Structures are given as structure tokens and as C-alpha cells.
Coordinates of C-alpha atoms in Angstrom, one line a residue:
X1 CA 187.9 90.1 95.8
X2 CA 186.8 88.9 99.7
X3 CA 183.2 88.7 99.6
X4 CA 183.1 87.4 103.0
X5 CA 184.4 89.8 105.4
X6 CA 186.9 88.2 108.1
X7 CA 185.9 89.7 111.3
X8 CA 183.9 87.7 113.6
X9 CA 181.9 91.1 114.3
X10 CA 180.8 92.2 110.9
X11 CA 180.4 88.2 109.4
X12 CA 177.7 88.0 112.4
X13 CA 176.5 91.7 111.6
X14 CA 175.8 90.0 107.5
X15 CA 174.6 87.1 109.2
X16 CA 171.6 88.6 111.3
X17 CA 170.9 91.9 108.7
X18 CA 170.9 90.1 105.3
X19 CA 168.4 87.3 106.2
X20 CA 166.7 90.2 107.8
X21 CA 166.6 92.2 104.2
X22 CA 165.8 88.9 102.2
X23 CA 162.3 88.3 104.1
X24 CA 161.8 92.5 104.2
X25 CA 161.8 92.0 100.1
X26 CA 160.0 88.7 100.0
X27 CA 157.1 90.3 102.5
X28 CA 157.4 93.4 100.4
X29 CA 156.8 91.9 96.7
X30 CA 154.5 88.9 97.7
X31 CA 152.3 90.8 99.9
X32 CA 152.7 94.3 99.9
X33 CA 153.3 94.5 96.2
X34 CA 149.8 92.9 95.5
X35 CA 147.6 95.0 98.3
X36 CA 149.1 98.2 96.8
X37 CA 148.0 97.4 93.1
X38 CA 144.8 96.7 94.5
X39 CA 144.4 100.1 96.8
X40 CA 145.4 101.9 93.7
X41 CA 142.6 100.0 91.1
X42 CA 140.2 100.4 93.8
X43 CA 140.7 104.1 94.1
X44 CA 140.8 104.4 90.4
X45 CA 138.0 102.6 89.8
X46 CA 135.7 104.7 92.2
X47 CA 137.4 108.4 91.3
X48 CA 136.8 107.3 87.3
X49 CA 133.2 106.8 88.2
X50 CA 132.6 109.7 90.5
X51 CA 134.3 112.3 87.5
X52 CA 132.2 109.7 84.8
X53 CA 129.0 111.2 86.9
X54 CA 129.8 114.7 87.2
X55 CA 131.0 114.9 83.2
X56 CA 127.6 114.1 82.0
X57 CA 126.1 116.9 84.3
X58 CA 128.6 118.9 83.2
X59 CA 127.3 117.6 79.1
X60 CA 124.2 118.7 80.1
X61 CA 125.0 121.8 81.8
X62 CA 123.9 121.1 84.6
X63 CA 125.7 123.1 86.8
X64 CA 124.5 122.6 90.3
X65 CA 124.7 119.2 90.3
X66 CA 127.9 119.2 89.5
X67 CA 129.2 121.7 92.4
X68 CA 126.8 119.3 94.1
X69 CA 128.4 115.9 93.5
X70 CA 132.1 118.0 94.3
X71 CA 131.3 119.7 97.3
X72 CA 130.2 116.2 98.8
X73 CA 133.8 114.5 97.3
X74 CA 135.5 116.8 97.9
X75 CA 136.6 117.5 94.6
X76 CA 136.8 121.2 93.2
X77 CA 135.3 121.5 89.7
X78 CA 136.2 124.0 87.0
X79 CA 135.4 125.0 83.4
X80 CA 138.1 126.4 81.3
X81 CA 138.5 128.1 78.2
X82 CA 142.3 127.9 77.9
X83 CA 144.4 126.2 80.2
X84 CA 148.3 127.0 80.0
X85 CA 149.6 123.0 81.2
X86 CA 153.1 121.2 80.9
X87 CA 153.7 119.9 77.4
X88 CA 154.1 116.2 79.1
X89 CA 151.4 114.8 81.3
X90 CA 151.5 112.1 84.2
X91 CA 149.3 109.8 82.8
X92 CA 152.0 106.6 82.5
X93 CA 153.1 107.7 85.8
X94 CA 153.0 104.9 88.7
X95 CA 150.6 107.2 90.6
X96 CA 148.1 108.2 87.7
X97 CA 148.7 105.2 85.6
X98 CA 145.4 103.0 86.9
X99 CA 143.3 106.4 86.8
X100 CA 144.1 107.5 83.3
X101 CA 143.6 103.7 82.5
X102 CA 140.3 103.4 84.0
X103 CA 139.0 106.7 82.2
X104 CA 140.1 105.9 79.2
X105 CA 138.1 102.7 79.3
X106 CA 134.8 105.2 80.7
X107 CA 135.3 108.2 78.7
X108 CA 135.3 108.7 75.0
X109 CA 137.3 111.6 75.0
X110 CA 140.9 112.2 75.9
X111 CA 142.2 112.8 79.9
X112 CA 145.2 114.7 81.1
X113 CA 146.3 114.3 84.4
X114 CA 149.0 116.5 86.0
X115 CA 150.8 115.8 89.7
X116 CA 151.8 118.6 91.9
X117 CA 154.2 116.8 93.9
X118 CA 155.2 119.3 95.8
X119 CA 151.5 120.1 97.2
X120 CA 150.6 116.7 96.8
X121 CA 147.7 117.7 94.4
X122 CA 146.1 115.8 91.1
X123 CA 144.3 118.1 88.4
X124 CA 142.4 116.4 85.7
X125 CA 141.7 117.9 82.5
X126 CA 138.8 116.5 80.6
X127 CA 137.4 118.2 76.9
X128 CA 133.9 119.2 77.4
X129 CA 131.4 119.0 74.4
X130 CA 131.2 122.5 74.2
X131 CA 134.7 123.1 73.3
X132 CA 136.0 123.7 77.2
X133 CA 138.0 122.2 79.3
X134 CA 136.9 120.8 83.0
X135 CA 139.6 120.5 85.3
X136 CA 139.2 118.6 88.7
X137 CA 141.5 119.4 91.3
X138 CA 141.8 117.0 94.4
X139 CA 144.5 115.5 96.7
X140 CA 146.9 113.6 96.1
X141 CA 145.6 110.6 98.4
X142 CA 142.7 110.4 96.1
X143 CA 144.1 108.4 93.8
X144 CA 147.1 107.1 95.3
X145 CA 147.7 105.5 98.7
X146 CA 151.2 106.2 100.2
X147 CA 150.7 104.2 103.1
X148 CA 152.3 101.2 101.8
X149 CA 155.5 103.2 101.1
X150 CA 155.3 104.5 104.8
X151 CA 154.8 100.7 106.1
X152 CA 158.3 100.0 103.8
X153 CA 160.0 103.0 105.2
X154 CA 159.2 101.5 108.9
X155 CA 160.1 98.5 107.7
X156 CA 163.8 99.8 106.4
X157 CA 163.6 101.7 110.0
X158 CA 163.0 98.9 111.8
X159 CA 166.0 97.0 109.7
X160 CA 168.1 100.0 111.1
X161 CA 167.2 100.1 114.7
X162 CA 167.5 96.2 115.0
X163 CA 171.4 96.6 113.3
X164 CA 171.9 99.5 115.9
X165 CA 170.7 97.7 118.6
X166 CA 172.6 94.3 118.2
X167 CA 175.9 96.1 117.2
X168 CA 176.8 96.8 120.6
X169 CA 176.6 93.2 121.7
X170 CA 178.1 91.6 118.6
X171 CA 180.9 94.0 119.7
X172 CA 181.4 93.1 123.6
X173 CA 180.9 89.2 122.0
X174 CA 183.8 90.1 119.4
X175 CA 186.2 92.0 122.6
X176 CA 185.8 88.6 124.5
X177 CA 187.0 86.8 121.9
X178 CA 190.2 88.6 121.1
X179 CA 190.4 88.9 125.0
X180 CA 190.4 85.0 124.6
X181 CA 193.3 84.8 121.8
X182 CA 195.4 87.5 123.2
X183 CA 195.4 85.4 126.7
X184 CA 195.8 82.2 124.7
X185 CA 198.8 83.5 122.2
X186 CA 200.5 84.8 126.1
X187 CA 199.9 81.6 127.3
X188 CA 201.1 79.8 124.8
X189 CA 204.9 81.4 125.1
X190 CA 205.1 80.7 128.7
X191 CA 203.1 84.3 129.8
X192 CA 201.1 84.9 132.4
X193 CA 198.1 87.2 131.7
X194 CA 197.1 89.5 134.3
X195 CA 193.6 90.4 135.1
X196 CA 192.9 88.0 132.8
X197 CA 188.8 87.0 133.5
X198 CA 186.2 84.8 131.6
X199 CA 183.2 87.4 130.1
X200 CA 180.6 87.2 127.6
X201 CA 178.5 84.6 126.8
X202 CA 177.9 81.3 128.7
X203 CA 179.5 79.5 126.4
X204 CA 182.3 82.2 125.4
X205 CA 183.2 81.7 129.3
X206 CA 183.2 78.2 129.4
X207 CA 185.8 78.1 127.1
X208 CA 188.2 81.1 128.4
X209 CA 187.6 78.8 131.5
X210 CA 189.0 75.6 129.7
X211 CA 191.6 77.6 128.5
X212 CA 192.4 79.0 132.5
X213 CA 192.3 75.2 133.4
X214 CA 194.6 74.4 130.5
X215 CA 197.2 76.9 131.8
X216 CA 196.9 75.7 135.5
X217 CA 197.5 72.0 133.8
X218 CA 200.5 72.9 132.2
X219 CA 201.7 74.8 134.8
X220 CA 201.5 72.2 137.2
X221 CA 202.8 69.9 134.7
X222 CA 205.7 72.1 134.5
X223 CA 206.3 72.6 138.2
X224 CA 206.3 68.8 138.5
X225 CA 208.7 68.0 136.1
X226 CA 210.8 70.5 137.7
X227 CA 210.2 69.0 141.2
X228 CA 210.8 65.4 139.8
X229 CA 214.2 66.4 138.2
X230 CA 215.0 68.2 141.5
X231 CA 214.0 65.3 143.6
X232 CA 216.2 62.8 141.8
X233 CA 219.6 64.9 142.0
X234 CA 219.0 65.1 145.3
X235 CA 217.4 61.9 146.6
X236 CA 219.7 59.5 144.2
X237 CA 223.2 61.9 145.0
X238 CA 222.9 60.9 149.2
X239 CA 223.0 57.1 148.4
X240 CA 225.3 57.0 145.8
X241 CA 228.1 59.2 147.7
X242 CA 227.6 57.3 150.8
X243 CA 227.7 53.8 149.1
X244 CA 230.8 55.2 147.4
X245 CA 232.4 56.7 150.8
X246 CA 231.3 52.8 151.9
X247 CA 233.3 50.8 148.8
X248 CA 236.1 53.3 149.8
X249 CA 236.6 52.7 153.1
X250 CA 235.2 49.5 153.9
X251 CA 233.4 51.1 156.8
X252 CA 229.8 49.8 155.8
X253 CA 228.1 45.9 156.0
X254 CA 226.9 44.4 152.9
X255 CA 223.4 44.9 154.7
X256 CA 223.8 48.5 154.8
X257 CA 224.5 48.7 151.0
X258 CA 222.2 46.6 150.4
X259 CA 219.6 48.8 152.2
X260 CA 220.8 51.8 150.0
X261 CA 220.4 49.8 146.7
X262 CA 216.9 49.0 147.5
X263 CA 216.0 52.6 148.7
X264 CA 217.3 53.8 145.2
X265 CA 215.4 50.8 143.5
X266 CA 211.9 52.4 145.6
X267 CA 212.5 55.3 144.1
X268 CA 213.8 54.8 140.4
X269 CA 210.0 52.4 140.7
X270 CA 208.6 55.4 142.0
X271 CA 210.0 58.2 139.7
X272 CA 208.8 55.5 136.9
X273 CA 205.6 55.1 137.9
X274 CA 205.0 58.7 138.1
X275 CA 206.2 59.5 134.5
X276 CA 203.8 56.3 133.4
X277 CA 200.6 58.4 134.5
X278 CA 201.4 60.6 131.8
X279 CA 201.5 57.4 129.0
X280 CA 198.5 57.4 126.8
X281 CA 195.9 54.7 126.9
X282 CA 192.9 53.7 125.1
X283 CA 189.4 54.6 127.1
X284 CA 187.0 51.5 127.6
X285 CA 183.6 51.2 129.1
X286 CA 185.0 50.9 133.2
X287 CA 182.8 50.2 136.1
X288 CA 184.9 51.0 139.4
X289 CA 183.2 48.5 142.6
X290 CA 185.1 45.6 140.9
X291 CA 188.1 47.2 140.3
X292 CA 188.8 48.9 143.6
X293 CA 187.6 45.5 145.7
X294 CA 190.7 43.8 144.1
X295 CA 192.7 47.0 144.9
X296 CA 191.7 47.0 148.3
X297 CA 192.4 43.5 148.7
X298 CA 196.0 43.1 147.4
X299 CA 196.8 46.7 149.3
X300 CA 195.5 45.5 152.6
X301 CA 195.0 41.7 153.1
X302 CA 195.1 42.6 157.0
X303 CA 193.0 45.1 157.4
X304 CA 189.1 45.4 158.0
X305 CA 187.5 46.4 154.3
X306 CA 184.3 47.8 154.2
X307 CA 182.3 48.8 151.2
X308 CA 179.0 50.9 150.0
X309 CA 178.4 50.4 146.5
X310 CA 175.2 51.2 144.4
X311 CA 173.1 47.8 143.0
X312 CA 173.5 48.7 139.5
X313 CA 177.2 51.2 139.4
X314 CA 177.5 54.0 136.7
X315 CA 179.8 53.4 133.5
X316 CA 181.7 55.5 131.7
X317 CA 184.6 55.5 129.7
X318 CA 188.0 55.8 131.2
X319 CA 191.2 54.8 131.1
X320 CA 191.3 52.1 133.3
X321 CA 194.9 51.3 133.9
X322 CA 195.7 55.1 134.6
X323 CA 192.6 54.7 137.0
X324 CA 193.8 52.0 138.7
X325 CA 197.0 53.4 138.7
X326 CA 195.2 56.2 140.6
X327 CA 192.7 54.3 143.2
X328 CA 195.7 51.9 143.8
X329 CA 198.1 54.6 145.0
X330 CA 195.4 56.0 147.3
X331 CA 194.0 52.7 148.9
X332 CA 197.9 51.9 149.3
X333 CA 198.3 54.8 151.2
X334 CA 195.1 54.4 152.9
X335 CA 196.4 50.9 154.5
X336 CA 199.6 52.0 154.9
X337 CA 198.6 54.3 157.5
X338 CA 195.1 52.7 159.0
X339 CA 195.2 50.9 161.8
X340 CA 191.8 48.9 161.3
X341 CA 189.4 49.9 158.7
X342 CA 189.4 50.7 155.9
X343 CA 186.0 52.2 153.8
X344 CA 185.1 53.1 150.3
X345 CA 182.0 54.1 149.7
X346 CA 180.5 55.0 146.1
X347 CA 178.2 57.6 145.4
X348 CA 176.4 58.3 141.5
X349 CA 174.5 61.1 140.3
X350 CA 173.4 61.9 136.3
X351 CA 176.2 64.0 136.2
X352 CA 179.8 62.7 138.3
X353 CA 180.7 59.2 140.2
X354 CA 182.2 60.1 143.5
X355 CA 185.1 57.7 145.4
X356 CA 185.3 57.8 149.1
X357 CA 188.2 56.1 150.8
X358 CA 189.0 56.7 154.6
X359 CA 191.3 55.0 157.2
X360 CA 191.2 54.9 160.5
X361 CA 194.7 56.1 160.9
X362 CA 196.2 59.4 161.8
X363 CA 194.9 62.0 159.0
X364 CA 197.1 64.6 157.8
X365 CA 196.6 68.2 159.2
X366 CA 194.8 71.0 157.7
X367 CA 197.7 72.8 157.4
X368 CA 199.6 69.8 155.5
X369 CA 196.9 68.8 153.3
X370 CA 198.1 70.9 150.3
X371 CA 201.9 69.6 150.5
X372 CA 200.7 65.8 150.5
X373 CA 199.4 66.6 146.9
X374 CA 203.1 67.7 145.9
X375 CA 205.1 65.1 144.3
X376 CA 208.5 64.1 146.0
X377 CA 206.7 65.3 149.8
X378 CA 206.9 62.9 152.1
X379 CA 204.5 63.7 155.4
X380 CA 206.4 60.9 157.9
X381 CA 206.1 63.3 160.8
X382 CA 202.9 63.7 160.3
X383 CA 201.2 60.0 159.2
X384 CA 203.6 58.0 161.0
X385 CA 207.6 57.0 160.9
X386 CA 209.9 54.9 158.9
X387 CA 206.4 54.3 156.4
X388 CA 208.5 54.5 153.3
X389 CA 207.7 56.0 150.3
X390 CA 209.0 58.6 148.0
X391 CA 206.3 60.9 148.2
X392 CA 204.5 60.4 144.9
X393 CA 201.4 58.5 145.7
X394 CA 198.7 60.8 146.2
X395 CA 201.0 63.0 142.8
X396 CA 200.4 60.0 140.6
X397 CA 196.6 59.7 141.6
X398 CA 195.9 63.4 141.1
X399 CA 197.7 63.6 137.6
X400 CA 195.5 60.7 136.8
X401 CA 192.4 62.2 138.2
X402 CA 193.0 65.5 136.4
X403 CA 194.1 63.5 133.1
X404 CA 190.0 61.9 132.9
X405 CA 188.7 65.7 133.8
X406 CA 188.1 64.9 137.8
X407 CA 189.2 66.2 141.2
X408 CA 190.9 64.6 144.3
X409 CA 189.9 66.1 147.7
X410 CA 192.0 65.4 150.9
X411 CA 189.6 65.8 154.2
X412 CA 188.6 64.6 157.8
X413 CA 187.3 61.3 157.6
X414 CA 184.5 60.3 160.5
X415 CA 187.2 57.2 161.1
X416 CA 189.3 59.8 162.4
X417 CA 192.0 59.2 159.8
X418 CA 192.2 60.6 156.2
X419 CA 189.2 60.6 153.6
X420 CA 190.1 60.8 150.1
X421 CA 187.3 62.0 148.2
X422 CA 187.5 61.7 144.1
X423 CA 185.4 63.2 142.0
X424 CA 184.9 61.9 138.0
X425 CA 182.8 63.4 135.8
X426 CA 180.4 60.8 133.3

């Protein structure tokens, strides 16, 4: 048999009420239990000596004071000859029980006491010396407190209002949750989910938004493979038929083909490279200054290089080939295009490192911006012509980026070329 039920809802239902009803029975027994037996002995004690009193006026007939002593109790006083009672008191019971205990111990004579529960009233019958019977009749409360019983009945209350009150939000908590797995079991066979948002908790959203990201990732992934397959049909099918048309006819130099063999070369490197940004490699402690100087260096040997690093740089563990990978592509492109100057600026906070690089070159149009991040897109007409490339530069440093949790911005740089801005996260 499942003790544990399986539902998230009524597992955190157990977990808040049952703690709840543990210290409800530990307050109860420890305290509660202990004040009530002490109420009750108290109120014994003093009604066993109050009807103590009035039996010896009543042993010496002495009437009025006895009517006297009840009036001011408020305890009424009679004297029976015959008295037609149950054949089983209440003397053992938990409300009489210190009372007939504490006049046994006062009295030398026997004491019945009945309970009217139903009018909450206590009649005690005592043998007189003459043969009768006195019978005092009082409340109920007299002799028993029922206020702790009240406080346990809030306290059961109280149990009941907190389980009613959390219920709703343990459910909406629950609803997010499946919300989360149904998205995640559509995702994971290739479905979209529509209307599809991140709600409940902060940290219930954080992770419908990981999962969101996820998708976009894959998606992305997807679309690039697809691209990249498209791209080499195409861009490796032109050369190869005309170098073929060529052998065939004898109509092109050995220059030309040789012109065709490296273009294919550029871009069997290129298609490589991309699929290496994928690769898996160990992270190490990476600090960037050095690592882009070098870059910068080897990319643009002619070109003015300026800097702004901070004194003391943050560190944080990376990948650093995939990151150089990255940073190399960009600076690359960065001197490919700049006419003069080149600048990369570094900026730290608690949270992120920030990379800056911007060229004086040309810049890339608003409206362009988005297709440079495509792989296999080539922006010739609007960077400059006959530059080269097979469009997967600024691909390659993005999947990189994205693969150590960052982002790449394209912008206006105050050069008046490009400014690559890359965000990592420590």
C-alpha cells in the first residue's frame, strides 16, 4: 500500500497540515493537558470546601446559614427524604472525578454526583446525620472548565481554515506545473505549444523560461543545420559543375580552377569550423584582455588597436577555445571591414562581463542586422565587395556565445562602423 500519495498537490497539502497537527498535539498534551488538570483540582478543591462548610451547618441544623452560604455561591441547597436517582453515578467521570476525589478525602460519608449534560447541571447528594439526603445543585462550570476544550476546537478550526486557505495556491502551483510538462512532453516531439506562458512562482517561471530558451535553442539548432545542408548543395554544386564544364571543354586556365578549388576549400574550412562550435570542451578559469589582444593582433596586424580593459579583469569559467573561436570570428570581421581602428573595450559588473568591439568601417544596416546573424548570409553589398567569406562568422560566434549562456548584440558603433557588443554571464 502507497503511503505517500504521488501528486505534487496533496504531498505538499501532508507536508504543511501534518507538521501542523504534530505541534497542535504536542502544544495540546505538554501544555494544555497540565493547565486543565490543574483548573479542574483547583475548582474541586474550593467547591469540596464550600459544600464541607455548609454540611456542618446543615449537622447542626442550622438552616439559615446554610441558604446563606448558597445564595452567596450560588449553589441551591436542598434536604430530601427520598430521592429517585440513576442506579450509576458520575463520580469516575472525567468531569466529576477530582470533586468526588476531593470529598471523599473531606467528608466521612459517601457523595453521589450526577451530570445533566444536557442542561449542563451537577447535583450532589450527600447523607445527612439525620437520615436525609442534601442535594446541591449548581452549573456545570462549577466544577469543570470547558474552556480548554473550546481553545482545542479553535485550534482544530484554525488547522481547517489554514488547509482551506493554502489549497487554492497549492493548486494554481500544481496547474503550473503540469502546464510545464505538458509544454515540455509537446516540445519534446517537435510541437509547438501555443499560448504557452511562464506563471506561478518565481522560481516555477524561471524554469518554464529555461525550458522556452531550450526550445528557441533547438529550434535554432535545427534551422541551422538545415541552412548549412542547404548551403553546401548549393554553394559546392556551382563550382564543381563549372570546373567539370572546364575539364570538358578546355575552355578555362589552370588559374581559374585553381580559383574554384580554393573557394571550395574556404568553405569546406568554413562549414568545419562551424560544426566545431558545437564540439564539447572542458571549462577552465579564462580571463578574456589577454586572449583577445592576441586575437586582435594576428586578425589585424595593420590596423590601429585600441583597448579599455579593467586593472584587475573578472574570471570565470569558460570554454576557452569555443570562446576564442567566438571573439576571433568577430575581431576577423571587425578588421576585415575597418578601415583604421579598431576598439574593444571591457566592461565587468558582479553579475556579467561585457565585450565591445567596433570598427571604423561601414556598419551594417538596421534592416540587415538580423540576417548577418544567419549562417551561410553573406552582407557583401552591404560591408563592402569581393571581402570573401562564406557567411558564417558572426553564426559561429553566436552559437558559441549562446553555448556559455550569453548574448551577442549587433549595433551603431560611435566609429561609425559596426559594434559588436557580447554579453557573458559569471
Amino acid at each position: 500500500m502507497r503511503l505517500i500519495p504521488r501528486s505534487f498537490l496533496w504531498r505538499t497539502i501532508l507536508m504543511i497540515v501534518i507538521p501542523l497537527i504534530v505541534a497542535l498535539v504536542i502544544v495540546a498534551n505538554a501544555f494544555f493537558g497540565n493547565h486543565w488538570e490543574r483548573v479542574h483540582a483547583t475548582l474541586a478543591r474550593g467547591m469540596a470546601g464550600e459544600i464541607t462548610t455548609m454540611m456542618r451547618f446543615i449537622d447542626s441544623n442550622d438552616d439559615d446559614a446554610t441558604q446563606t452560604m448558597a445564595r452567596s455561591i450560588g449553589v441551591n441547597v436542598t434536604i430530601n427524604d427520598h430521592l429517585n436517582r440513576p442506579r450509576h453515578n458520575d463520580n469516575h467521570s472525567r468531569e466529576a472525578g477530582p470533586l468526588a476525589s476531593e470529598l471523599s478525602k473531606r467528608l466521612n460519608r459517601p457523595a453521589a454526583i450526577y451530570i445533566d449534560r444536557g442542561k449542563r447541571l451537577v447535583f450532589i447528594d450527600i447523607p445527612t446525620n439525620s437520615g436525609q439526603t442534601a442535594t446541591f445543585g449548581m452549573s456545570l462550570h462549577r466544577i469543570y472548565s470547558t474552556s480548554t476544550e473550546v481553545f482545542i476546537i479553535w485550534l482544530i478550526g484554525s488547522l481547517l481554515i489554514v488547509s482551506i486557505l493554502i489549497t487554492p495556491f497549492i493548486i494554481l502551483h500544481s496547474r503550473s506545473i503540469r502546464r510545464i510538462a505538458k509544454a515540455a512532453n509537446r516540445f519534446g516531439r517537435g510541437l509547438d505549444a501555443p499560448g504557452f506562458q511562464p506563471s506561478g512562482s518565481k522560481e516555477i517561471r524561471e524554469a518554464a523560461g529555461a525550458m522556452i530558451t531550450m526550445k528557441e535553442r533547438l529550434d535554432r539548432y535545427n534551422r541551422t543545420r538545415t541552412d548549412m545542408l542547404n548551403a553546401v548543395s548549393h554553394d559546392l554544386k556551382a563550382p564543381l559543375t563549372r570546373m567539370r564544364l572546364a575539364v570538358e571543354t578546355g575552355t578555362e586556365s589552370q588559374a581559374d580552377l585553381l580559383r574554384d578549388i580554393d573557394r571550395m576549400s574556404e568553405m569546406i574550412n568554413g562549414y568545419l569550423a562551424f560544426a566545431r562550435g558545437e564540439m564539447p570542451e572542458i571549462e577552465q578559469t579564462t580571463e578574456l584582455p589577454a586572449m583577445l589582444i592576441r586575437i586582435a593582433r594576428d586578425a589585424a596586424p595593420t590596423k590601429k588597436i585600441e583597448t579599455d580593459f579593467p586593472d584587475a579583469p573578472a574570471q570565470f569559467y569558460a570554454r576557452p577555445m569555443a570562446l576564442a573561436r567566438a571573439f576571433g570570428n568577430i575581431i576577423e570581421n571587425a578588421a576585415r571591414y575597418a578601415k583604421k581602428k579598431i576598439k574593444i573595450t571591457e566592461i565587468d559588473t558582479p553579475d556579467q562581463v561585457e565585450i565591445i568591439i567596433e570598427d571604423d568601417g561601414p556598419g551594417i544596416p538596421d534592416a540587415r542586422k538580423r540576417d548577418a546573424m544567419r549562417p551561410f548570409v553573406r552582407l557583401d553589398d552591404a560591408r563592402g565587395d569581393k571581402t570573401g567569406g562564406t557567411g558564417l562568422g558572426l553564426s559561429i560566434a553566436q552559437t558559441a556565445i549562446e553555448n556559455h549562456g550569453g548574448q551577442i548584440f549587433l549595433e551603431d558603433s560611435d566609429l561609425g562602423g559596426l559594434r559588436v557588443r557580447v554579453v557573458l554571464p559569471l
